[in-house]
Amino acid sequence: MVLNYIWIAFFLLAFVIALGKLIFMGDTTVFPEIMNSTFAQAKTAFEISLGLTGVLSLWMGIMKIGEKGGLISALAKLLSPVLSKIFPDIPKGHPAMGTMFMNFSANMLGLDNAATPMGLKAMQELQELNPKKDTASNPMIMFLVLNTSGLTLIPVSVLLYRAEMGAANPTDVFIPILIATTVATLVGLLVTSIYQRINLFNPTLLAFILGICLFVAGGTWGMMQLSQVQIEVVSTSLANIILFSVIIIFIIAGVRAKINVYEAFIEGAKEGFGTAVRIIPYLIAILVAIGVFRASGGMDVIMDGIAWCANACGVGDDFVGALPTAIMKPLSGSGARGMMIDAMNTYGADSFAGRLACLFQGATDTTFYILAVYFGSVGIKKTRHAVGCGLLADLAGIIAAIVVGYIFFG
């Protein structure tokens, strides 16, 4: 229901803004630009889905081998003492526990190609436990909020873009990004837990959260000892080693369980293909709405309003140049990436706005894209508090990025 209102609002606001520009400014190009955007975004949505088809088929096939080989169940049993506290509605030892953990791990390591298929597989398993098939369950919402908070240990793409844009020290945003994204994740966990009445003060859960914080801190310290070139080599090598190791481990588990590994892979790959087809309408709907709003000039109106308010309050508008990245990130990953590059190109890679845009890019994830893809893959229409909790996590990440940005670079 919330997505329904947001979707309608994008179109109505775009129409009002475009009509105003036509009447009061004589801008005759705005409506052609809007229509061009609708076609372009619809094409983009289909291309994204088409690109996902091969990746989904591959990883859903691998996951099916792990499922039939018993590896997912074993991982679920191992993690159930902790994850059962965050997801109390999921039976202990359910395969969804193992799949969700693999998704979280892939996200933390920046392995997007593996994280999405694992996340979609987890959603399918959660849907099996869902008594209301058109309504998001509590575990689904918690899972998606933790995804949209965007916790990433190594923001490789951001560092690479900074290097390409001529930053003197491309890795200077590494620690600020890690701090901001950790804040977003913890706030997302806290807000969703309060809404779902989950007790976070369980000793096991507190120890797990502390362990994650120590892991993040250790990773931060380790990366601080490396040069930019070494970070790129280590992160890229680590990602590829982990991905291929997962494939080999799953195949070995299947062989040990004496299953037909090839047939299991084909079965899972067919499910991946079907999932990719199902999400096409949802992607087209959300990306077209976002494209229309951007083409109408709605983003510019918001930026001008924020700048005026900031100056009126006497806090200055140094951060406003980076805000398009923050506002676009929940809506579109590629759009936010473009905004980040534009900020570095306009203000300089080592300017406050340029660095802050990088922090925004690394601190959160594409909330509406994730909601559209994940919920669309299992036919969820009623999202309940998923959008609100996800956006609060994004807001926390944005605020943390601004504060940390001023501390490190202000």
Short mmCIF file of C-alpha atoms in Angstrom, two decimals:
data_model
loop_
_atom_site.label_atom_id
_atom_site.label_comp_id
_atom_site.label_asym_id
_atom_site.label_seq_id
_atom_site.Cartn_x
_atom_site.Cartn_y
_atom_site.Cartn_z
CA MET A 1 0.00 0.00 0.00
CA VAL A 2 2.82 2.43 0.85
CA LEU A 3 4.55 1.74 -2.47
CA ASN A 4 1.24 2.43 -4.19
CA TYR A 5 1.02 5.92 -2.68
CA ILE A 6 4.69 6.66 -3.36
CA TRP A 7 4.34 5.51 -6.96
CA ILE A 8 1.31 7.75 -7.52
CA ALA A 9 3.06 10.67 -5.80
CA PHE A 10 6.03 10.46 -8.17
CA PHE A 11 3.78 10.86 -11.20
CA LEU A 12 1.53 13.55 -9.74
CA LEU A 13 4.44 15.66 -8.47
CA ALA A 14 6.22 15.28 -11.79
CA PHE A 15 3.11 16.46 -13.65
CA VAL A 16 2.58 19.47 -11.37
CA ILE A 17 6.23 20.55 -11.58
CA ALA A 18 6.39 20.06 -15.35
CA LEU A 19 3.14 21.95 -15.88
CA GLY A 20 4.44 24.79 -13.72
CA LYS A 21 7.66 24.96 -15.73
CA LEU A 22 5.67 25.04 -18.96
CA ILE A 23 3.22 27.76 -17.85
CA PHE A 24 5.46 30.04 -15.81
CA MET A 25 8.85 29.48 -17.45
CA GLY A 26 7.82 28.63 -20.99
CA ASP A 27 9.83 25.41 -20.91
CA THR A 28 8.49 23.42 -23.86
CA THR A 29 11.08 20.64 -23.51
CA VAL A 30 10.02 19.31 -20.12
CA PHE A 31 7.17 17.06 -21.28
CA PRO A 32 9.13 15.56 -24.19
CA GLU A 33 11.96 14.85 -21.73
CA ILE A 34 9.51 13.14 -19.36
CA MET A 35 8.13 10.92 -22.12
CA ASN A 36 11.63 10.08 -23.35
CA SER A 37 12.50 9.16 -19.78
CA THR A 38 9.55 6.75 -19.50
CA PHE A 39 10.71 4.81 -22.57
CA ALA A 40 14.36 4.89 -21.52
CA GLN A 41 13.63 3.69 -17.99
CA ALA A 42 11.32 0.92 -19.19
CA LYS A 43 14.12 -0.27 -21.46
CA THR A 44 16.63 -0.02 -18.60
CA ALA A 45 14.37 -2.06 -16.31
CA PHE A 46 14.09 -4.81 -18.91
CA GLU A 47 17.86 -4.79 -19.54
CA ILE A 48 18.51 -5.07 -15.79
CA SER A 49 16.15 -8.03 -15.57
CA LEU A 50 17.73 -9.59 -18.65
CA GLY A 51 21.17 -9.15 -17.11
CA LEU A 52 19.95 -10.73 -13.89
CA THR A 53 18.64 -13.79 -15.72
CA GLY A 54 22.04 -15.41 -16.22
CA VAL A 55 23.33 -14.46 -12.78
CA LEU A 56 20.16 -15.66 -11.07
CA SER A 57 20.16 -18.92 -12.99
CA LEU A 58 23.79 -19.55 -12.02
CA TRP A 59 23.50 -18.80 -8.32
CA MET A 60 20.04 -20.29 -7.83
CA GLY A 61 21.45 -23.45 -9.38
CA ILE A 62 24.39 -23.41 -6.97
CA MET A 63 22.03 -22.74 -4.05
CA LYS A 64 19.87 -25.70 -5.07
CA ILE A 65 22.95 -27.94 -4.91
CA GLY A 66 23.69 -26.60 -1.42
CA GLU A 67 20.09 -27.14 -0.39
CA LYS A 68 19.90 -30.75 -1.61
CA GLY A 69 23.40 -31.46 -0.35
CA GLY A 70 22.42 -30.43 3.18
CA LEU A 71 24.90 -27.56 3.42
CA ILE A 72 22.23 -24.86 3.77
CA SER A 73 20.47 -26.79 6.52
CA ALA A 74 23.76 -27.32 8.38
CA LEU A 75 24.54 -23.61 8.17
CA ALA A 76 21.02 -22.77 9.36
CA LYS A 77 21.38 -25.01 12.43
CA LEU A 78 24.75 -23.44 13.23
CA LEU A 79 23.35 -19.90 13.09
CA SER A 80 19.91 -20.49 14.56
CA PRO A 81 20.90 -19.57 18.18
CA VAL A 82 21.64 -16.02 16.98
CA LEU A 83 19.36 -15.45 14.00
CA SER A 84 16.37 -16.95 15.83
CA LYS A 85 16.56 -13.94 18.18
CA ILE A 86 16.37 -11.48 15.27
CA PHE A 87 13.88 -13.64 13.34
CA PRO A 88 11.77 -15.26 16.09
CA ASP A 89 9.01 -16.26 13.66
CA ILE A 90 11.34 -18.55 11.68
CA PRO A 91 11.62 -22.12 13.03
CA LYS A 92 15.09 -22.98 14.35
CA GLY A 93 17.21 -24.68 11.74
CA HIS A 94 15.04 -23.57 8.81
CA PRO A 95 17.04 -23.30 5.54
CA ALA A 96 16.15 -19.61 5.26
CA MET A 97 18.57 -18.92 8.14
CA GLY A 98 21.55 -20.20 6.18
CA THR A 99 20.52 -18.49 2.94
CA MET A 100 20.01 -15.14 4.68
CA PHE A 101 23.41 -15.35 6.35
CA MET A 102 25.05 -16.03 3.00
CA ASN A 103 23.26 -12.99 1.57
CA PHE A 104 24.44 -10.77 4.45
CA SER A 105 28.01 -12.05 4.05
CA ALA A 106 28.00 -11.40 0.31
CA ASN A 107 26.69 -7.86 0.87
CA MET A 108 29.35 -7.09 3.47
CA LEU A 109 32.07 -8.19 1.05
CA GLY A 110 30.54 -6.23 -1.84
CA LEU A 111 29.70 -9.40 -3.83
CA ASP A 112 26.55 -7.97 -5.45
CA ASN A 113 26.35 -10.64 -8.16
CA ALA A 114 26.03 -13.33 -5.49
CA ALA A 115 24.08 -11.33 -2.88
CA THR A 116 20.97 -10.70 -5.01
CA PRO A 117 20.34 -14.34 -6.04
CA MET A 118 20.93 -15.48 -2.45
CA GLY A 119 18.53 -12.80 -1.20
CA LEU A 120 15.85 -13.82 -3.69
CA LYS A 121 16.28 -17.45 -2.65
CA ALA A 122 15.87 -16.41 0.99
CA MET A 123 12.68 -14.51 0.11
CA GLN A 124 11.24 -17.61 -1.56
CA GLU A 125 11.98 -19.65 1.56
CA LEU A 126 10.45 -16.96 3.80
CA GLN A 127 7.38 -16.88 1.58
CA GLU A 128 6.86 -20.60 2.25
CA LEU A 129 6.47 -19.71 5.95
CA ASN A 130 4.26 -16.69 5.27
CA PRO A 131 0.58 -17.31 6.14
CA LYS A 132 -0.59 -14.29 4.08
CA LYS A 133 1.00 -14.66 0.66
CA ASP A 134 0.24 -11.10 -0.51
CA THR A 135 1.44 -9.44 2.72
CA ALA A 136 5.03 -9.04 3.91
CA SER A 137 5.77 -11.06 7.06
CA ASN A 138 7.90 -9.77 9.95
CA PRO A 139 10.95 -11.88 8.96
CA MET A 140 10.68 -10.62 5.36
CA ILE A 141 10.64 -7.01 6.53
CA MET A 142 13.57 -7.45 8.93
CA PHE A 143 15.55 -9.19 6.19
CA LEU A 144 14.89 -6.41 3.68
CA VAL A 145 15.64 -3.59 6.12
CA LEU A 146 19.01 -5.16 6.95
CA ASN A 147 19.63 -5.41 3.20
CA THR A 148 18.66 -1.82 2.46
CA SER A 149 20.96 -0.52 5.20
CA GLY A 150 23.79 -1.46 2.86
CA LEU A 151 26.42 -2.69 5.33
CA THR A 152 29.58 -3.17 3.22
CA LEU A 153 33.04 -3.90 4.59
CA ILE A 154 34.94 -2.96 1.42
CA PRO A 155 33.35 -0.23 -0.79
CA VAL A 156 35.54 -1.12 -3.76
CA SER A 157 33.50 0.66 -6.45
CA VAL A 158 33.51 3.98 -4.57
CA LEU A 159 37.28 3.82 -4.11
CA LEU A 160 37.79 3.02 -7.78
CA TYR A 161 35.61 5.94 -8.92
CA ARG A 162 37.54 8.30 -6.63
CA ALA A 163 40.80 7.09 -8.15
CA GLU A 164 39.45 7.61 -11.67
CA MET A 165 38.29 11.14 -10.78
CA GLY A 166 41.79 12.10 -9.66
CA ALA A 167 41.45 12.04 -5.86
CA ALA A 168 44.78 12.59 -4.10
CA ASN A 169 44.00 9.80 -1.62
CA PRO A 170 41.07 7.69 -2.92
CA THR A 171 40.89 5.62 0.29
CA ASP A 172 40.34 8.60 2.62
CA VAL A 173 36.58 7.92 2.58
CA PHE A 174 36.98 4.26 3.59
CA ILE A 175 36.60 4.65 7.37
CA PRO A 176 33.85 7.33 7.19
CA ILE A 177 31.81 5.08 4.87
CA LEU A 178 32.25 2.12 7.20
CA ILE A 179 31.09 4.18 10.18
CA ALA A 180 28.06 5.60 8.35
CA THR A 181 26.89 2.26 6.93
CA THR A 182 27.30 0.57 10.34
CA VAL A 183 25.11 3.27 11.91
CA ALA A 184 22.48 2.75 9.20
CA THR A 185 22.44 -1.01 9.81
CA LEU A 186 22.19 -0.71 13.60
CA VAL A 187 19.38 1.89 13.34
CA GLY A 188 17.53 -0.29 10.83
CA LEU A 189 17.83 -3.27 13.19
CA LEU A 190 16.73 -1.20 16.19
CA VAL A 191 13.73 0.46 14.51
CA THR A 192 12.43 -2.78 13.02
CA SER A 193 12.95 -4.62 16.32
CA ILE A 194 10.95 -1.97 18.19
CA TYR A 195 8.14 -2.19 15.65
CA GLN A 196 8.12 -6.00 15.80
CA ARG A 197 8.68 -6.08 19.59
CA ILE A 198 11.90 -8.05 19.37
CA ASN A 199 14.14 -8.07 22.46
CA LEU A 200 17.62 -7.00 21.40
CA PHE A 201 19.10 -7.29 24.91
CA ASN A 202 19.53 -11.04 24.73
CA PRO A 203 23.13 -11.95 25.72
CA THR A 204 23.63 -14.15 22.65
CA LEU A 205 22.38 -11.44 20.30
CA LEU A 206 24.42 -8.72 21.99
CA ALA A 207 27.54 -10.87 21.68
CA PHE A 208 26.80 -11.42 17.99
CA ILE A 209 26.34 -7.68 17.34
CA LEU A 210 29.54 -6.95 19.26
CA GLY A 211 31.32 -9.58 17.18
CA ILE A 212 30.18 -7.89 13.96
CA CYS A 213 31.40 -4.52 15.26
CA LEU A 214 34.79 -6.04 16.13
CA PHE A 215 34.94 -7.71 12.73
CA VAL A 216 34.24 -4.37 11.04
CA ALA A 217 36.82 -2.65 13.23
CA GLY A 218 39.39 -5.35 12.44
CA GLY A 219 38.71 -5.08 8.74
CA THR A 220 39.05 -1.31 8.97
CA TRP A 221 42.39 -1.57 10.74
CA GLY A 222 43.65 -4.12 8.24
CA MET A 223 42.70 -2.00 5.24
CA MET A 224 44.34 1.06 6.82
CA GLN A 225 47.67 -0.77 6.63
CA LEU A 226 47.42 -1.13 2.85
CA SER A 227 47.98 1.26 -0.04
CA GLN A 228 45.29 2.05 -2.63
CA VAL A 229 46.77 -0.45 -5.09
CA GLN A 230 47.00 -3.14 -2.41
CA ILE A 231 43.39 -2.54 -1.33
CA GLU A 232 42.20 -3.02 -4.91
CA VAL A 233 44.26 -6.20 -5.36
CA VAL A 234 43.29 -7.71 -1.99
CA SER A 235 39.58 -6.89 -2.27
CA THR A 236 39.27 -8.12 -5.86
CA SER A 237 41.23 -11.30 -5.16
CA LEU A 238 39.31 -11.95 -1.95
CA ALA A 239 35.97 -11.53 -3.70
CA ASN A 240 36.84 -13.90 -6.52
CA ILE A 241 38.38 -16.50 -4.19
CA ILE A 242 35.30 -16.45 -1.94
CA LEU A 243 32.87 -16.73 -4.84
CA PHE A 244 34.65 -19.65 -6.47
CA SER A 245 35.21 -21.33 -3.09
CA VAL A 246 31.46 -21.19 -2.41
CA ILE A 247 30.79 -22.93 -5.73
CA ILE A 248 33.37 -25.66 -5.04
CA ILE A 249 32.20 -26.21 -1.45
CA PHE A 250 28.58 -26.57 -2.57
CA ILE A 251 29.52 -29.03 -5.31
CA ILE A 252 31.61 -31.10 -2.87
CA ALA A 253 28.71 -31.11 -0.39
CA GLY A 254 26.43 -32.36 -3.16
CA VAL A 255 28.85 -35.12 -4.12
CA ARG A 256 29.19 -36.21 -0.47
CA ALA A 257 25.39 -36.33 -0.16
CA LYS A 258 25.33 -38.53 -3.30
CA ILE A 259 22.90 -36.34 -5.21
CA ASN A 260 22.86 -35.68 -8.94
CA VAL A 261 24.71 -32.37 -8.80
CA TYR A 262 24.09 -31.49 -12.44
CA GLU A 263 20.34 -32.12 -12.25
CA ALA A 264 20.12 -30.15 -9.00
CA PHE A 265 21.87 -27.22 -10.67
CA ILE A 266 19.48 -27.32 -13.67
CA GLU A 267 16.48 -27.40 -11.34
CA GLY A 268 17.71 -24.35 -9.44
CA ALA A 269 18.69 -22.53 -12.64
CA LYS A 270 15.14 -22.94 -13.97
CA GLU A 271 13.82 -21.32 -10.78
CA GLY A 272 16.28 -18.45 -11.24
CA PHE A 273 15.08 -17.86 -14.79
CA GLY A 274 11.46 -17.77 -13.65
CA THR A 275 12.31 -15.34 -10.85
CA ALA A 276 14.05 -12.97 -13.28
CA VAL A 277 10.96 -12.92 -15.51
CA ARG A 278 8.60 -12.26 -12.58
CA ILE A 279 10.41 -9.14 -11.40
CA ILE A 280 10.29 -7.34 -14.79
CA PRO A 281 6.91 -5.58 -14.22
CA TYR A 282 7.92 -4.44 -10.73
CA LEU A 283 11.21 -3.00 -11.96
CA ILE A 284 9.55 -1.18 -14.85
CA ALA A 285 6.98 0.34 -12.47
CA ILE A 286 9.48 1.76 -9.97
CA LEU A 287 12.17 2.85 -12.45
CA VAL A 288 9.72 4.65 -14.75
CA ALA A 289 8.26 6.55 -11.77
CA ILE A 290 11.73 7.59 -10.64
CA GLY A 291 12.73 8.60 -14.17
CA VAL A 292 9.63 10.74 -14.62
CA PHE A 293 10.27 12.56 -11.35
CA ARG A 294 13.90 13.26 -12.26
CA ALA A 295 13.06 14.43 -15.79
CA SER A 296 10.41 16.85 -14.50
CA GLY A 297 13.00 18.70 -12.41
CA GLY A 298 11.59 17.46 -9.12
CA MET A 299 15.05 16.68 -7.79
CA ASP A 300 16.19 20.25 -8.48
CA VAL A 301 13.19 21.65 -6.62
CA ILE A 302 14.05 19.54 -3.56
CA MET A 303 17.71 20.58 -3.66
CA ASP A 304 16.85 24.29 -3.92
CA GLY A 305 14.43 23.97 -1.01
CA ILE A 306 16.97 22.23 1.22
CA ALA A 307 19.65 24.80 0.37
CA TRP A 308 17.27 27.65 1.25
CA CYS A 309 16.32 26.03 4.58
CA ALA A 310 19.98 25.34 5.46
CA ASN A 311 20.98 28.94 4.79
CA ALA A 312 17.96 30.27 6.65
CA CYS A 313 18.94 28.22 9.69
CA GLY A 314 22.53 29.47 9.48
CA VAL A 315 24.07 26.00 9.15
CA GLY A 316 25.49 26.60 5.68
CA ASP A 317 24.86 24.65 2.50
CA ASP A 318 28.24 22.97 1.98
CA PHE A 319 26.58 19.56 2.07
CA VAL A 320 23.80 20.39 -0.40
CA GLY A 321 25.97 19.72 -3.46
CA ALA A 322 26.23 16.08 -2.38
CA LEU A 323 22.58 15.61 -1.44
CA PRO A 324 21.40 14.50 -4.91
CA THR A 325 23.42 11.32 -4.34
CA ALA A 326 21.78 10.76 -0.94
CA ILE A 327 18.27 11.32 -2.27
CA MET A 328 18.81 9.25 -5.40
CA LYS A 329 20.46 6.28 -3.64
CA PRO A 330 17.24 4.78 -2.19
CA LEU A 331 15.63 5.15 -5.62
CA SER A 332 18.28 4.08 -8.12
CA GLY A 333 21.78 2.69 -7.74
CA SER A 334 22.91 3.79 -11.21
CA GLY A 335 21.28 7.20 -10.71
CA ALA A 336 23.09 7.70 -7.40
CA ARG A 337 26.36 6.61 -8.99
CA GLY A 338 25.87 9.22 -11.70
CA MET A 339 25.11 11.88 -9.08
CA MET A 340 28.27 10.94 -7.13
CA ILE A 341 30.43 11.23 -10.23
CA ASP A 342 28.75 14.52 -11.15
CA ALA A 343 29.47 15.92 -7.65
CA MET A 344 33.15 14.97 -7.90
CA ASN A 345 33.34 16.38 -11.41
CA THR A 346 31.58 19.64 -10.44
CA TYR A 347 33.16 20.36 -7.05
CA GLY A 348 36.33 18.26 -7.24
CA ALA A 349 37.06 14.73 -6.00
CA ASP A 350 38.77 16.08 -2.87
CA SER A 351 36.17 18.77 -2.13
CA PHE A 352 33.83 18.41 0.82
CA ALA A 353 30.83 17.85 -1.49
CA GLY A 354 32.78 15.35 -3.60
CA ARG A 355 33.84 13.30 -0.59
CA LEU A 356 30.42 13.51 1.05
CA ALA A 357 28.77 12.23 -2.13
CA CYS A 358 31.03 9.17 -1.88
CA LEU A 359 29.97 8.69 1.74
CA PHE A 360 26.30 8.82 0.72
CA GLN A 361 26.92 6.30 -2.05
CA GLY A 362 28.56 3.84 0.33
CA ALA A 363 26.42 4.39 3.42
CA THR A 364 23.05 3.05 2.20
CA ASP A 365 21.51 0.88 -0.48
CA THR A 366 18.79 1.16 -3.15
CA THR A 367 15.76 0.71 -0.89
CA PHE A 368 12.98 0.96 -3.48
CA TYR A 369 14.86 -1.18 -5.99
CA ILE A 370 15.41 -3.89 -3.37
CA LEU A 371 11.78 -3.73 -2.26
CA ALA A 372 10.54 -3.93 -5.84
CA VAL A 373 12.81 -6.84 -6.78
CA TYR A 374 12.58 -8.88 -3.59
CA PHE A 375 8.87 -8.43 -2.90
CA GLY A 376 8.06 -8.67 -6.61
CA SER A 377 9.83 -12.02 -6.86
CA VAL A 378 7.31 -13.59 -4.46
CA GLY A 379 4.22 -11.51 -5.31
CA ILE A 380 4.07 -9.39 -2.14
CA LYS A 381 1.67 -6.44 -2.57
CA LYS A 382 1.24 -5.20 1.02
CA THR A 383 4.62 -4.09 2.35
CA ARG A 384 3.43 -2.99 5.83
CA HIS A 385 6.25 -1.17 7.68
CA ALA A 386 9.06 -2.24 5.33
CA VAL A 387 9.29 1.08 3.47
CA GLY A 388 9.18 3.19 6.63
CA CYS A 389 11.83 1.17 8.47
CA GLY A 390 14.04 0.98 5.38
CA LEU A 391 13.88 4.73 4.81
CA LEU A 392 14.62 5.42 8.48
CA ALA A 393 17.76 3.29 8.14
CA ASP A 394 18.67 5.29 5.03
CA LEU A 395 18.04 8.57 6.86
CA ALA A 396 20.27 7.44 9.72
CA GLY A 397 23.00 6.58 7.23
CA ILE A 398 22.67 9.98 5.52
CA ILE A 399 22.80 11.90 8.82
CA ALA A 400 25.74 9.79 10.01
CA ALA A 401 27.53 10.45 6.70
CA ILE A 402 27.08 14.22 7.08
CA VAL A 403 28.28 14.21 10.70
CA VAL A 404 31.24 11.94 9.95
CA GLY A 405 31.99 13.99 6.84
CA TYR A 406 32.30 17.18 8.86
CA ILE A 407 34.43 15.39 11.47
CA PHE A 408 36.86 13.98 8.92
CA PHE A 409 36.79 16.57 6.13
CA GLY A 410 34.94 19.67 7.41
#
